[in-house]
PDB file of C-alpha atoms in Angstrom:
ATOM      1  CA  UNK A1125     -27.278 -10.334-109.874  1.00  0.00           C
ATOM      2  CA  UNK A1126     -27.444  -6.636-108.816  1.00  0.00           C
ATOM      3  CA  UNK A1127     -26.026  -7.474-105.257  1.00  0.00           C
ATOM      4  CA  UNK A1128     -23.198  -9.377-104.137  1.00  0.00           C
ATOM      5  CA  UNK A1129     -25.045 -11.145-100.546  1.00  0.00           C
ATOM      6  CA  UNK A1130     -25.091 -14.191-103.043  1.00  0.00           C
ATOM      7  CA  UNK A1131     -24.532 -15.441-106.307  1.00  0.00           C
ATOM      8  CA  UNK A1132     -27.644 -17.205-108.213  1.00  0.00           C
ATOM      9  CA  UNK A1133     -27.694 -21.294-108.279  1.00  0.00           C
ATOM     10  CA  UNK A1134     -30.643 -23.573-108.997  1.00  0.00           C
ATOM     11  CA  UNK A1135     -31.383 -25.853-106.240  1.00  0.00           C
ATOM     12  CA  UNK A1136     -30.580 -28.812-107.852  1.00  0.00           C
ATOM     13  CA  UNK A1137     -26.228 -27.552-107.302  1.00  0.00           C
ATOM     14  CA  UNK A1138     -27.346 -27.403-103.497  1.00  0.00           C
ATOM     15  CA  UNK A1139     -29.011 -30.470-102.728  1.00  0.00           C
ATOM     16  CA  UNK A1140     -25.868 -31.292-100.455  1.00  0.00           C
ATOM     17  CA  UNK A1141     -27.234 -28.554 -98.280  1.00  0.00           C
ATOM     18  CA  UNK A1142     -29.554 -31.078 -96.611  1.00  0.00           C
ATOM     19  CA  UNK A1143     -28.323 -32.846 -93.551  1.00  0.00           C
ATOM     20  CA  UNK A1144     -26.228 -35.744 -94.621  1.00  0.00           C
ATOM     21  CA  UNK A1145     -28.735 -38.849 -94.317  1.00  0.00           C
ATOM     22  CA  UNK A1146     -32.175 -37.004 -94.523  1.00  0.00           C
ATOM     23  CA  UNK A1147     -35.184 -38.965 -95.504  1.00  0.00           C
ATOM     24  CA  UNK A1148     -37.650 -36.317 -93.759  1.00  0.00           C
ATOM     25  CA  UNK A1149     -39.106 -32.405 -94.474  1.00  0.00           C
ATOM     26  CA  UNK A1150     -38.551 -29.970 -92.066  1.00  0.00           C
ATOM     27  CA  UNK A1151     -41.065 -27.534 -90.776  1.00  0.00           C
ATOM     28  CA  UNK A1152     -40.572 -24.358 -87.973  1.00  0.00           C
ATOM     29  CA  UNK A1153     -43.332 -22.924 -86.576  1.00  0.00           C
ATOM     30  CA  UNK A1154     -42.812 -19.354 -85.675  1.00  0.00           C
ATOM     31  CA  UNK A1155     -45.041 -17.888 -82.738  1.00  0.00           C
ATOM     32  CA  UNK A1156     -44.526 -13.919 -82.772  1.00  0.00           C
ATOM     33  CA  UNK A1157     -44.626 -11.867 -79.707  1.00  0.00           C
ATOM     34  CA  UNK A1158     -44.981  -8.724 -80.587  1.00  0.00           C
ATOM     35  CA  UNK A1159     -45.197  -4.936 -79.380  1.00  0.00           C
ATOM     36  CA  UNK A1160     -47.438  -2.558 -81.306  1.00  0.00           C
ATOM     37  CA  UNK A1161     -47.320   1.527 -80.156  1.00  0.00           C
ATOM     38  CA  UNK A1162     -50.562   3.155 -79.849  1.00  0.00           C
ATOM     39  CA  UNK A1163     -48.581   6.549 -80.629  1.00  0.00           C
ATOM     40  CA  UNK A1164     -46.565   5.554 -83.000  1.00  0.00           C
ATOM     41  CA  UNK A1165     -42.618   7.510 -84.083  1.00  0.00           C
ATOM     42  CA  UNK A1166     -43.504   9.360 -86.673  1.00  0.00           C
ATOM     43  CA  UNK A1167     -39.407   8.570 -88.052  1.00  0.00           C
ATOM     44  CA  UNK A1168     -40.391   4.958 -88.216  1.00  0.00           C
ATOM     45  CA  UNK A1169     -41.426   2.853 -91.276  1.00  0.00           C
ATOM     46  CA  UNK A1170     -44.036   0.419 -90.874  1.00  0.00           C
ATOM     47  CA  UNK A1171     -45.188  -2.059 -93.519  1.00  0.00           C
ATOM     48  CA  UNK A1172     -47.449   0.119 -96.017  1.00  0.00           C
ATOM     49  CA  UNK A1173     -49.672  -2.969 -96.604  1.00  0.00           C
ATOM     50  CA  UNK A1174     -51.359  -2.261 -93.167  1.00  0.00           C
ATOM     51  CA  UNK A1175     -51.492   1.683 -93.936  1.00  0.00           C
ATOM     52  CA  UNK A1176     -54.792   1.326 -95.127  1.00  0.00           C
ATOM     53  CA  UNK A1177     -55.952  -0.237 -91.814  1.00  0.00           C
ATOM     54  CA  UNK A1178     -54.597   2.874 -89.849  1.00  0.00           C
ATOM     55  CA  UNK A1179     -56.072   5.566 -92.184  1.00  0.00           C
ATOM     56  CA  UNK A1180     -54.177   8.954 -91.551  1.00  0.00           C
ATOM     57  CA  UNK A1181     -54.981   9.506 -87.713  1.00  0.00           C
ATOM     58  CA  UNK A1182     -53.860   8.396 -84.438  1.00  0.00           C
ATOM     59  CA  UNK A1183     -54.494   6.962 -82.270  1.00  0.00           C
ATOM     60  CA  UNK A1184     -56.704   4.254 -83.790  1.00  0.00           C
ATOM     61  CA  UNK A1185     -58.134   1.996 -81.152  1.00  0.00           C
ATOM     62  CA  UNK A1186     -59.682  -0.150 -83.288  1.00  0.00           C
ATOM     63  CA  UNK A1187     -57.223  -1.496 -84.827  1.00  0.00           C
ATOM     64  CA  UNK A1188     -53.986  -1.154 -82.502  1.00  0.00           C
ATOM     65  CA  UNK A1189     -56.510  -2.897 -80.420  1.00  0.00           C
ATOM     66  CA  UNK A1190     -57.213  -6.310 -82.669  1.00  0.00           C
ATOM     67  CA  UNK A1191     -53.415  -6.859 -82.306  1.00  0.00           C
ATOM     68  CA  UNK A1192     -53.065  -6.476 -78.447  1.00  0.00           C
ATOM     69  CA  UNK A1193     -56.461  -9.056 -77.726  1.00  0.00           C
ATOM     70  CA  UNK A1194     -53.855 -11.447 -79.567  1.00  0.00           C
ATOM     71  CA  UNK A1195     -51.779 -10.719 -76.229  1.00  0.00           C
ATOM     72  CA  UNK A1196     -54.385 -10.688 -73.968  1.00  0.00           C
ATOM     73  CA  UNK A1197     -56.371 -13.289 -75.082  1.00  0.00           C
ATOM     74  CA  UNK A1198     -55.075 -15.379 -78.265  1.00  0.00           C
ATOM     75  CA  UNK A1199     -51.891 -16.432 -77.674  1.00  0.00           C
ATOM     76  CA  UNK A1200     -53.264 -18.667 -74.508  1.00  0.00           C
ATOM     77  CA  UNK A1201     -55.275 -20.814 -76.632  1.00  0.00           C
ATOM     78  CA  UNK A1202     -52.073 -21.331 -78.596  1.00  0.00           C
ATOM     79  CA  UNK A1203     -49.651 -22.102 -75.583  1.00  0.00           C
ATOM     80  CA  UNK A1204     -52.167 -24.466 -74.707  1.00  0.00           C
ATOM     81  CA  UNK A1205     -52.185 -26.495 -77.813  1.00  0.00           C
ATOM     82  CA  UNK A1206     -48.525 -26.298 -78.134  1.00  0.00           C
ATOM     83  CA  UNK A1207     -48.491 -27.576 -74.647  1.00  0.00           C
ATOM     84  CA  UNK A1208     -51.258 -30.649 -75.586  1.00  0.00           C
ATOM     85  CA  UNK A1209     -49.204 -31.452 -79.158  1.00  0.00           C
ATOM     86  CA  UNK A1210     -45.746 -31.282 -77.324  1.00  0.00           C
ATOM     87  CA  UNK A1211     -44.241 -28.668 -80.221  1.00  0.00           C
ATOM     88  CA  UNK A1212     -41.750 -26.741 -79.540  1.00  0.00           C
ATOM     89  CA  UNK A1213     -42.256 -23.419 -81.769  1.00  0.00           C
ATOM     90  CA  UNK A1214     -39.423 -20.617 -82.440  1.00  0.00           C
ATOM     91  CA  UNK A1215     -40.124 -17.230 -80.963  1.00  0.00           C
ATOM     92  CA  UNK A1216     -39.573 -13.943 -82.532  1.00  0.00           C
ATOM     93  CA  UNK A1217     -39.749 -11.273 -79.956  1.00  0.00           C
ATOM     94  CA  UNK A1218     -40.216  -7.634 -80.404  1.00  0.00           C
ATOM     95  CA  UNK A1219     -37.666  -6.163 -77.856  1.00  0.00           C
ATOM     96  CA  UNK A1220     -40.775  -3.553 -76.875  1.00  0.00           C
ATOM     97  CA  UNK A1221     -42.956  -6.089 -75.581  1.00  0.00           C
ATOM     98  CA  UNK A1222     -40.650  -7.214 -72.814  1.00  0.00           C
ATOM     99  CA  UNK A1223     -41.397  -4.562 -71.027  1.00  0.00           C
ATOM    100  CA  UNK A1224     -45.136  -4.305 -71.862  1.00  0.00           C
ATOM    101  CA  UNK A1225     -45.993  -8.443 -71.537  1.00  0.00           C
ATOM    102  CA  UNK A1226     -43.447  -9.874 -68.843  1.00  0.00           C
ATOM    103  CA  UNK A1227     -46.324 -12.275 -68.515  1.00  0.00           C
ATOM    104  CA  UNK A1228     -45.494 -13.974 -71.746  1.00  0.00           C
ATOM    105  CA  UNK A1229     -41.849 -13.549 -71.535  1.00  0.00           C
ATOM    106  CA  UNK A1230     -42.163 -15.527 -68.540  1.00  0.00           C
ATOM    107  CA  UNK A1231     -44.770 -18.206 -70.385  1.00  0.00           C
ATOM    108  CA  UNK A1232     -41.802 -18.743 -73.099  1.00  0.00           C
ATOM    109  CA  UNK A1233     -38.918 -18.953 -70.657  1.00  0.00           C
ATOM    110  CA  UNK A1234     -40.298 -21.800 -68.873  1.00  0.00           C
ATOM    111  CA  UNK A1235     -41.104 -23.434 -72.066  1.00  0.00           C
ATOM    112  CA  UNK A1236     -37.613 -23.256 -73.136  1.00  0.00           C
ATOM    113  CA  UNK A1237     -38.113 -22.081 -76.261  1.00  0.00           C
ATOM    114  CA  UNK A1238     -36.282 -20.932 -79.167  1.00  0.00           C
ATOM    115  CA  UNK A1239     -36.010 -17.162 -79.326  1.00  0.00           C
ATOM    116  CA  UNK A1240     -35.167 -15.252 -82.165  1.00  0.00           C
ATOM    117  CA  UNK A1241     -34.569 -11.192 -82.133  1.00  0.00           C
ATOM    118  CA  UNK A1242     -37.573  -9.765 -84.411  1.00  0.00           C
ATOM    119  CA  UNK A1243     -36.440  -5.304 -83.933  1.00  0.00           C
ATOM    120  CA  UNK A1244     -38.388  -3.733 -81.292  1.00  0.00           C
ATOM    121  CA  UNK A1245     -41.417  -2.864 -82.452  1.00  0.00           C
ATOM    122  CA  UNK A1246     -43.967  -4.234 -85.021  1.00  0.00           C
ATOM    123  CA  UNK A1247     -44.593  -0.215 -86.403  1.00  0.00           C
ATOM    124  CA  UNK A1248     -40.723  -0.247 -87.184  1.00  0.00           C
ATOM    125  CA  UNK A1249     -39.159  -1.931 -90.665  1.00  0.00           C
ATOM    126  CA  UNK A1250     -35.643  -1.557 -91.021  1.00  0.00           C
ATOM    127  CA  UNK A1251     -35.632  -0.077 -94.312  1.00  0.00           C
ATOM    128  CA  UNK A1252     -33.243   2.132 -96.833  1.00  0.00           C
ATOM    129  CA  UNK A1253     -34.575   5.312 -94.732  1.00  0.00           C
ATOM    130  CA  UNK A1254     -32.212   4.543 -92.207  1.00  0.00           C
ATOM    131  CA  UNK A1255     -28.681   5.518 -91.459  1.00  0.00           C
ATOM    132  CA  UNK A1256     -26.157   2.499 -91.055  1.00  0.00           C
ATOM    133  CA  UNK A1257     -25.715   3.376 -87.380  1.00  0.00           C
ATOM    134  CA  UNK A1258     -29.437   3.497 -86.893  1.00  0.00           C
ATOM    135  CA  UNK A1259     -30.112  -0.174 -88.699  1.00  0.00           C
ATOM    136  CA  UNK A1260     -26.730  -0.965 -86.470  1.00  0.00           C
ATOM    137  CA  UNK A1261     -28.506   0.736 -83.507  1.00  0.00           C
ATOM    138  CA  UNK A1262     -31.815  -1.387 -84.289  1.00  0.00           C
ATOM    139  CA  UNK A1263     -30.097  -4.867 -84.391  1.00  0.00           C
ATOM    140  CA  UNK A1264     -28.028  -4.870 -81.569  1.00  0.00           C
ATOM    141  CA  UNK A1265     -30.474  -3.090 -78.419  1.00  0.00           C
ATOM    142  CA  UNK A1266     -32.841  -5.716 -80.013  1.00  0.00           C
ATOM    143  CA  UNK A1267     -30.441  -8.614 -79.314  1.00  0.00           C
ATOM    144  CA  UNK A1268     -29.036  -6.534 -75.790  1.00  0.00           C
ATOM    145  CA  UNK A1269     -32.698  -6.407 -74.121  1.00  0.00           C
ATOM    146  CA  UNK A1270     -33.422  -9.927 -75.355  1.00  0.00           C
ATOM    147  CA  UNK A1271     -30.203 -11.280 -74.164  1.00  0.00           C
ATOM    148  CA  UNK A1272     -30.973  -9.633 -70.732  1.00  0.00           C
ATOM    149  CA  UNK A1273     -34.833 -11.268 -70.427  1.00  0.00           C
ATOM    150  CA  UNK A1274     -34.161 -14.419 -71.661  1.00  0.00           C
ATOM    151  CA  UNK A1275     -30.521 -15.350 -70.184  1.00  0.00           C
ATOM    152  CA  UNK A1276     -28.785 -15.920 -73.238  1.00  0.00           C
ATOM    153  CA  UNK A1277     -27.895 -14.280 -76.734  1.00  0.00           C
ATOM    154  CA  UNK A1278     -30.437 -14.871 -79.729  1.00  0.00           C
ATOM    155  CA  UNK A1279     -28.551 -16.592 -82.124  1.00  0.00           C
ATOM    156  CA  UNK A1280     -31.720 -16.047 -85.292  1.00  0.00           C
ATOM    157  CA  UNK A1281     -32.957 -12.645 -87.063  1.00  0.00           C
ATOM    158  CA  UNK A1282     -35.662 -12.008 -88.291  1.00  0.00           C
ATOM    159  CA  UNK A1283     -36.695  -8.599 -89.829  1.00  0.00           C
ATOM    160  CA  UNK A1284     -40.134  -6.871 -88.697  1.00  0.00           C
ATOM    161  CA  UNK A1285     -42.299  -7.653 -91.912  1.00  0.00           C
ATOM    162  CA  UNK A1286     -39.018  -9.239 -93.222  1.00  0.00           C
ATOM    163  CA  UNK A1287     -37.900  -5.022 -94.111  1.00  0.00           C
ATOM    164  CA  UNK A1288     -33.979  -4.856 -94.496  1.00  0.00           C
ATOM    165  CA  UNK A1289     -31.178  -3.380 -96.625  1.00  0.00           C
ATOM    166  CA  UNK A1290     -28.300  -4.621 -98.608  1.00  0.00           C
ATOM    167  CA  UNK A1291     -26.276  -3.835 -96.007  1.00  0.00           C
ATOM    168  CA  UNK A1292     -28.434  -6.209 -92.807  1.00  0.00           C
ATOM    169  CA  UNK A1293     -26.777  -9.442 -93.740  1.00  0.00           C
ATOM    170  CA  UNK A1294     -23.620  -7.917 -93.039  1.00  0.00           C
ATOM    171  CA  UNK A1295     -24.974  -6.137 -89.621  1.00  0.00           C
ATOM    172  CA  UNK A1296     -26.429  -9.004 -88.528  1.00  0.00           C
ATOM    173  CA  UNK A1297     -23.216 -11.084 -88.026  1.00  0.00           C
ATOM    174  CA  UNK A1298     -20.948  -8.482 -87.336  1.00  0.00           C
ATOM    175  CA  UNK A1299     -23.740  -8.599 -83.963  1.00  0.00           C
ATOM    176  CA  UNK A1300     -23.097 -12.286 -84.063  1.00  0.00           C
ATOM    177  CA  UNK A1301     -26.339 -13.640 -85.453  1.00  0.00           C
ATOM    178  CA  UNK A1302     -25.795 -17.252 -86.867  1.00  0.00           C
ATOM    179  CA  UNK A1303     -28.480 -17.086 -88.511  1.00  0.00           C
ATOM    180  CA  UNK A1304     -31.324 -14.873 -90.312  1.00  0.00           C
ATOM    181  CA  UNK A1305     -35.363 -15.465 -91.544  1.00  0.00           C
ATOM    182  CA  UNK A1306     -35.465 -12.710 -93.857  1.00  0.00           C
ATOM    183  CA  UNK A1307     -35.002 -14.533 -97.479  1.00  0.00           C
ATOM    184  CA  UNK A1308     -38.091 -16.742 -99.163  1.00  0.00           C
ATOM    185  CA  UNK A1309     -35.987 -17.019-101.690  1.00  0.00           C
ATOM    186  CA  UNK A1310     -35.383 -21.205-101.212  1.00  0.00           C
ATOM    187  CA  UNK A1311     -36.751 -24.398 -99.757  1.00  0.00           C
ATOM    188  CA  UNK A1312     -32.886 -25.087 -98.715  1.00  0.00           C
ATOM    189  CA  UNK A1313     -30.623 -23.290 -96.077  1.00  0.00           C
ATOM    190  CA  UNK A1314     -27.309 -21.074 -97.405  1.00  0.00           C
ATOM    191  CA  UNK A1315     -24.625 -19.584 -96.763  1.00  0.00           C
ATOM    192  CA  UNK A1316     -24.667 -16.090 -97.522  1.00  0.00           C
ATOM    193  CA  UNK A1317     -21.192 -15.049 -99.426  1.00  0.00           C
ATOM    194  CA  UNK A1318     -19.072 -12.710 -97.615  1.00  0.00           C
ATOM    195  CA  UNK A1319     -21.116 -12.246 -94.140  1.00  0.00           C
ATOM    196  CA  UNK A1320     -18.713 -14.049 -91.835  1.00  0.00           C
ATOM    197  CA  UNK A1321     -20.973 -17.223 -92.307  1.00  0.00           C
ATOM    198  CA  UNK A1322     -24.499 -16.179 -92.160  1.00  0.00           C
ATOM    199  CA  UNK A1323     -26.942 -18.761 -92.667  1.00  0.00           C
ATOM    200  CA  UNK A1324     -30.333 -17.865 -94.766  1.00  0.00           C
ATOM    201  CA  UNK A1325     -33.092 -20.237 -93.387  1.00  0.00           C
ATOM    202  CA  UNK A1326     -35.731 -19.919 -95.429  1.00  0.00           C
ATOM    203  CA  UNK A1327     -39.319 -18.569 -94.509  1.00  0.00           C
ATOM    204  CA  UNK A1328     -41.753 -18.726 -97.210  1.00  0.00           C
ATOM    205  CA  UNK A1329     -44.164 -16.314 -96.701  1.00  0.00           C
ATOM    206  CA  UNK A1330     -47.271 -18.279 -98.257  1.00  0.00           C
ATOM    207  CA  UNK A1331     -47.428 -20.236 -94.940  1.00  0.00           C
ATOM    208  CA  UNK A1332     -47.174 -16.856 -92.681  1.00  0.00           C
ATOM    209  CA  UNK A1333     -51.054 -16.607 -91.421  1.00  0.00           C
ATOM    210  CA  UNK A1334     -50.914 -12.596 -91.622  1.00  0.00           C
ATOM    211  CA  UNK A1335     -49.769 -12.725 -95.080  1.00  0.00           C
ATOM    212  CA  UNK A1336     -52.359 -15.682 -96.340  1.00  0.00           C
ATOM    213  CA  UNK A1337     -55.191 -15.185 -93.937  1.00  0.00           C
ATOM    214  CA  UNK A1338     -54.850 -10.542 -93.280  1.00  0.00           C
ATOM    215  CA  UNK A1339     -53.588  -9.196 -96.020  1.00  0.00           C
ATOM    216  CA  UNK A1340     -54.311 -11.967 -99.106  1.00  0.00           C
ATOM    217  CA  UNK A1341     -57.435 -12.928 -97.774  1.00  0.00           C
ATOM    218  CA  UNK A1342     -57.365 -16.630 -98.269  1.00  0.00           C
ATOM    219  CA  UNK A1343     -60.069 -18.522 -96.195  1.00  0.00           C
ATOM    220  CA  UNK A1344     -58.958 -20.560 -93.602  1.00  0.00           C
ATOM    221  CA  UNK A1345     -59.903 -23.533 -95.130  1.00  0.00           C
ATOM    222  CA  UNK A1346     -57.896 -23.177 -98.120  1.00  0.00           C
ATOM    223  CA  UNK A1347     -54.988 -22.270 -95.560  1.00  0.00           C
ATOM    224  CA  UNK A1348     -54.742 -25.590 -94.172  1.00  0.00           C
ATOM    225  CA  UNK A1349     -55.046 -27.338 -97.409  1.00  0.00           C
ATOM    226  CA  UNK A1350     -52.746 -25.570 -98.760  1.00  0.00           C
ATOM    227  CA  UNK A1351     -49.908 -26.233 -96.237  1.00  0.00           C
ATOM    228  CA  UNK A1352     -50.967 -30.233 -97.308  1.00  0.00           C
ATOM    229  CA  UNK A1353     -50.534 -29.926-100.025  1.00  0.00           C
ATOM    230  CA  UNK A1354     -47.173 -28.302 -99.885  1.00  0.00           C
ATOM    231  CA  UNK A1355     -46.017 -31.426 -98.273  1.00  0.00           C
ATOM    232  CA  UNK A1356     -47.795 -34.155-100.056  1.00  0.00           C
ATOM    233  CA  UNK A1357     -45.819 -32.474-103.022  1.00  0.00           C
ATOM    234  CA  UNK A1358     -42.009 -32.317-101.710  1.00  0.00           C
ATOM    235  CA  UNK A1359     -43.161 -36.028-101.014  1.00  0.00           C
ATOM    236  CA  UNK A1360     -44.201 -37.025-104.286  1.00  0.00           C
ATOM    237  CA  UNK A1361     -40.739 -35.607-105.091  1.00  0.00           C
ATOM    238  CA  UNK A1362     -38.683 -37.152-102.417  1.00  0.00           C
ATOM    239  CA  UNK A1363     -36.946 -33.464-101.916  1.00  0.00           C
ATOM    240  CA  UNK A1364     -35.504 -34.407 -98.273  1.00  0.00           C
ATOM    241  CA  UNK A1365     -34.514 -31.801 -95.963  1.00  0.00           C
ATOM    242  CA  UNK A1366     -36.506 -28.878 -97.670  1.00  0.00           C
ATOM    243  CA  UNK A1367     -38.095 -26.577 -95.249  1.00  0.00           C
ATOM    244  CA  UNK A1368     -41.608 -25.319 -94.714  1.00  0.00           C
ATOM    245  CA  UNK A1369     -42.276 -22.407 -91.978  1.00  0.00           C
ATOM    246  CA  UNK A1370     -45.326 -21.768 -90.383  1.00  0.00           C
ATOM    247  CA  UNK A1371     -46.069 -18.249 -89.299  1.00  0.00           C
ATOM    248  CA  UNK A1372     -48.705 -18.095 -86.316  1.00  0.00           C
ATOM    249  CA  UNK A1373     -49.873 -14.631 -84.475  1.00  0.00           C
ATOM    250  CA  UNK A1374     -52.063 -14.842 -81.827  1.00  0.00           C
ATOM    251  CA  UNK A1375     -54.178 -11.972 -83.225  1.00  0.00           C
ATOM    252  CA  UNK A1376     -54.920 -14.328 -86.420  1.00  0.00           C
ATOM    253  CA  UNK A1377     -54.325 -17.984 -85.407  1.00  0.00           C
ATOM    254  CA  UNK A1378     -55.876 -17.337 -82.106  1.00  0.00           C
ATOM    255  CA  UNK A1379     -59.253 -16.120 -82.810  1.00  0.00           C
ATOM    256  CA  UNK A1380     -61.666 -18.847 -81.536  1.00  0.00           C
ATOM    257  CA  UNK A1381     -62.951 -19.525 -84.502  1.00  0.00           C
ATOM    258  CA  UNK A1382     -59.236 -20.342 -86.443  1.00  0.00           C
ATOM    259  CA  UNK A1383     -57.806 -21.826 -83.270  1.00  0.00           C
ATOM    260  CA  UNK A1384     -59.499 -25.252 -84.813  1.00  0.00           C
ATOM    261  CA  UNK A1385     -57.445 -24.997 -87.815  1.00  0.00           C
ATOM    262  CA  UNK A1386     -54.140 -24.795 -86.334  1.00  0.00           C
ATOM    263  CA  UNK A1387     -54.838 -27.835 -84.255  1.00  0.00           C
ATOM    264  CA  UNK A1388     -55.736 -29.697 -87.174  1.00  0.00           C
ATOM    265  CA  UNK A1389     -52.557 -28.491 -88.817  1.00  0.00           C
ATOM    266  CA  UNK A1390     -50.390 -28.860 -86.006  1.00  0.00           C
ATOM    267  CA  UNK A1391     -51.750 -32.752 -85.352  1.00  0.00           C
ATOM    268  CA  UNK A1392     -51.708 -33.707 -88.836  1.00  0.00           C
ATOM    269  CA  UNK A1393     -47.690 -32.492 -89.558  1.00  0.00           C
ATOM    270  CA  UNK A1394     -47.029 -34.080 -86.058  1.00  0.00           C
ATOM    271  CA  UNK A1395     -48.747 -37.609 -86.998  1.00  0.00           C
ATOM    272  CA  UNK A1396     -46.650 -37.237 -90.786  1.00  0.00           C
ATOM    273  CA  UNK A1397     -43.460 -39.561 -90.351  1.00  0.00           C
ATOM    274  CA  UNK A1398     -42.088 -37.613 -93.543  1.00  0.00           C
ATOM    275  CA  UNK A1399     -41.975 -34.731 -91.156  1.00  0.00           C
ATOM    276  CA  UNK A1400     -40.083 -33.269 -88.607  1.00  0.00           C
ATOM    277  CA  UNK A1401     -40.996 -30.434 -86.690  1.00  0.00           C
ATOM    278  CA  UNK A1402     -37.447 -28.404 -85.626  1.00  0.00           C
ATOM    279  CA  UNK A1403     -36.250 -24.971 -84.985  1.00  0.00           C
ATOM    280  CA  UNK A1404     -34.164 -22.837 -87.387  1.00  0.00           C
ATOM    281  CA  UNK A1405     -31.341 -23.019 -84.440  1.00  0.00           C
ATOM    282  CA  UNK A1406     -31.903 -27.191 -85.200  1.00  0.00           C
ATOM    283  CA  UNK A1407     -31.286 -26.602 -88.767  1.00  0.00           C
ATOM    284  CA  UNK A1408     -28.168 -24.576 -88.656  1.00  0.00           C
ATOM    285  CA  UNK A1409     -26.864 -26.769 -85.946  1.00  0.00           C
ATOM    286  CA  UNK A1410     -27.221 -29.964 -87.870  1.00  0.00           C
ATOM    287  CA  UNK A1411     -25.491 -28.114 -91.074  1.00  0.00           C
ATOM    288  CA  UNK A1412     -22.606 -27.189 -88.846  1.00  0.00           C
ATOM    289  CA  UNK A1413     -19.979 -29.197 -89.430  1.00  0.00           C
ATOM    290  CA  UNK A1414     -20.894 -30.450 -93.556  1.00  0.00           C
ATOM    291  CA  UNK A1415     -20.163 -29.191 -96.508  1.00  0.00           C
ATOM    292  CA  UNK A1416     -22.180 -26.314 -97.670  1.00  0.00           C
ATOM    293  CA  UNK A1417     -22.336 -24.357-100.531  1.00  0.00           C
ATOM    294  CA  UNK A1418     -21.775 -20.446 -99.916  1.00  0.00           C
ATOM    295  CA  UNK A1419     -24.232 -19.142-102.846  1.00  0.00           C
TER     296      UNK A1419
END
């Protein structure tokens, strides 16, 4: 390995992982609220998959705009049909967009829903660019202003566009995080080695709808199969207590003509008795306590 955050072990050493007893799969369902900056800091790294959307100039209405309808219009179709299926999703929140959509902090806070600290702005990656006080800087005003809208201290990170350095695990819980998104890099929750017991919950990115719908361009339709089948096959293998996560932006999942989809999706997993639809706070919180293997 050419990092010490972990040390490599094939899944079949950490089957233990699993919550003692588990005869289900569990799926998250991350809802992002998010801030994007018309002017954007010219210091800060955004995800150079979207450059090509943004072209060289600013501002671009166009497409800073197709984000913010997500916040103006989107995301209440998807409250709605959270509210109808009775799911509870996770929220990662852009610190930014407290100030700029009280509307929906207020619309989450009544929900009682997870929240999870996502930076403070979706133009700004944490990346190797950055001095350690600036990551530093980064992950604790974004826990600070959350902590002060919501009542209580995020205990889940996730990165903006998962960016981070070899040094964010470490950041993260010296800022208390319990737990952080950022690594695909399992179906099974870990302990990271040496960072004061930070958990890695999984988040696949296949099932993200910005990275399988935007940027890869996978119709709809195959979307929603393909979460399906992702199921039916953890199934077939009787892998209990794996993890799928579902990635939903109201700019994507909220258009009218994909809101259909995520119902289906949503009503299906719901109506599966092999699955259980939880938060990542759920999943640390039933691992607390058990024996779990710090790779």
């Amino acid at each position: 390995m050419d990092h010490d955050l972990y040390t490599f072990t094939p899944i079949t050493v950490r089957e233990h992982t699993r919550t003692q007893g588990s005869k289900v799969l569990y799926l998250y369902i991350l809802l992002y609220l998010e801030y994007w900056a018309l002017a954007r800091d010219a210091n800060a790294h955004s995800d150079p998959r979207f450059a090509v959307e943004y072209g060289s100039y600013f501002p671009e209405f166009r497409t800073w705009s197709y984000r913010e309808y997500g916040n103006r219009v989107g995301i209440y179709r998807i409250l709605k049909l959270f509210d109808q299926t009775k799911i509870k999703p996770a929220v990662p929140v852009n610190a930014f967009a407290l100030r700029v959509h009280p509307e929906l902090v207020d619309e989450v806070k009544k929900r009682g829903w997870e929240i999870i600290a996502h930076g403070q702005s979706a133009d700004k990656m944490i990346t190797s660019h950055m001095e350690i006080e600036e990551e530093r800087d980064e992950i604790v005003t974004s826990r600070d202003l959350l902590t002060a809208a919501f009542g209580y201290r995020p205990r889940g990170w996730l990165g903006q566009d998962f960016g981070g350095t070899g040094r964010t695990s470490a950041l993260l819980a010296e800022a208390g995080f319990t737990y952080t998104l950022d690594w695909a890099n399992d179906e099974l929750p870990y302990l990271q080695s040496g960072t004061n017991g930070l958990y890695a919950v999984p988040a696949f990115p296949d099932f993200d709808d910005v990275e399988a719908l935007w940027l890869r361009r996978l119709p709809v339709q195959r979307f929603t199969r393909l979460i399906f089948e992702a199921v039916t096959r953890l199934e077939r293998e009787q892998a209990w207590g794996r993890i799928i996560a579902l990635g939903v932006h109201p700019w994507v999942f909220g258009a009218s003509y994909r809101i259909k989809y995520l119902n289906a999706i949503l009503r299906s997993l719901k109506e599966n008795p092999n699955v259980e639809i939880v938060t990542p706070g759920d999943i640390v919180d039933r691992l607390s306590g058990e024996a779990i293997v710090t790779e």
